[in-house]
Amino acid sequence: MNIFIKDILTVLPDGIKTCSVYVSDGVIKSVTTEPEGFVFDKTIFGNGKLLMPGLINAHTHAPMTILRNCADDLLFDDWLFGRILPLEDKLTGYDIYWGTMLAVMEMLRSGTTSFIDMYYFMDDLVRAVEETGIRAVLSRGLMGDAGAPGARDNRLKEALDAIERHKGHTRIDFMLAPHAPYTCDEGYQRTIAQEAKRLGLPIKTHLSEGLVEMETIRTQYGCTPVELMDKTGLLTDTTVAAHCVQVNDSEIALFAERGVTVVTNPVSNLKVANGVAPIPKMLKAGVKVALGTDGAASNNTLNMFRELAVLTLIHKGVNHDALAVTAEEGFRVATKGGAIAMGRNDLGEIKPGNIADLVILNLDCPNMQPINNPLSALAYSANGSEVETVMVGGKILMENREFPHIDTERVYHEVSKICTKIGTR
Ligand code: NI
């Protein structure tokens, strides 16, 4: 299918300008110049609209939409061990599928075209991603035995089997995901690092998120979580580490040296009272940084526009520095930064040859007018409600805020039933 997006204000790698974009068979064929012999099946008129690369949510747990607004105003450890893990024990693959469908609706509606996920019931996650048309990198969260001998080996086998079953999918990639330093002991971390190396799989993990984690690892191993993961071989140039709130300068230098991508989740870190990650220092040190919402149980949305606003605001206040993370830097982190986290150089920017994961915003809304500086508008004024049309790989997944391929009423109904079953409502 060929799509002609005519005369639209477009976020390009080198700035913002009005141009026409030509999409052919899922790829951005040309920007500005009409390709020879281009016959289009569909025209989108760009008047009053803005075209941007899709946002990339580089750390989330999609099915946790089910647990939205049921574990709030709790410190991280009370939130995770006291409330979330016992509820997750009640979830089935059926629940995971519907929770993911709801998550995909929310992400598309707010301009996200790709997400990096860590959860379980991989087949059900794959099915939701397949059916909705969104792009994803999936991983099965790996935790140690915790009183159930052999459980960790089973989880690793389950992860590897799922990857084998679903490999070669055009829109889904996989990572191996040790959940966190405090849920995977040293031996398990080494095993996972070896398997990842053997199979050429990237690593996904939570790292240095909260103070209790720092204390736990210090007591158990006499080092920091970052030092432990480096020792076990988990910090590589394809590692994607979420949070990294409690890190010092030498650990930031280590991230840069190893080529680790840090995914910052400012709203989740604020909500469960874990603090603020030193992102400006990381950017200065040349660390690869991406942006994520974390799950809907600790945010409580999957809205990357809100995340972008908080990313660009909070570091100014904390550092008394109005340039700490600029609108331009924040937008890049939320798009190209996510593409780098995914290991993709054909996403995150609008340029010829890249995959057409595109988002169109309607600028005819009060909070976006007047359009003096479009990048400022995206970082500081937009809230996601401006997103009108979304395509992934050139396929339109949302048009005029409607989902042609999703039965939205059914999704709300099924998720509501699940909440009644597990007792969150
Ligand atoms: Ni997380």
PDB file of C-alpha atoms and ligand atoms in Angstrom, residues 59 61 206 209 242-243 294-295, ligand 1:
ATOM      1  CA  HIS A  59      10.251  -0.220  29.479  1.00  0.00           C
ATOM      2  CA  HIS A  61       4.817  -4.454  31.528  1.00  0.00           C
ATOM      3  CA  HIS A 206      15.589  -3.683  36.239  1.00  0.00           C
ATOM      4  CA  GLU A 209      15.863   1.123  41.237  1.00  0.00           C
ATOM      5  CA  ALA A 242      15.446   0.102  33.428  1.00  0.00           C
ATOM      6  CA  HIS A 243      15.550   2.762  36.157  1.00  0.00           C
ATOM      7  CA  ASP A 294       7.016   1.110  33.414  1.00  0.00           C
ATOM      8  CA  GLY A 295       3.757  -0.774  34.027  1.00  0.00           C
TER       9      GLY A 295
HETATM   10 NI    NI B   1       9.447  -2.396  35.523  1.00  0.00          NI
END
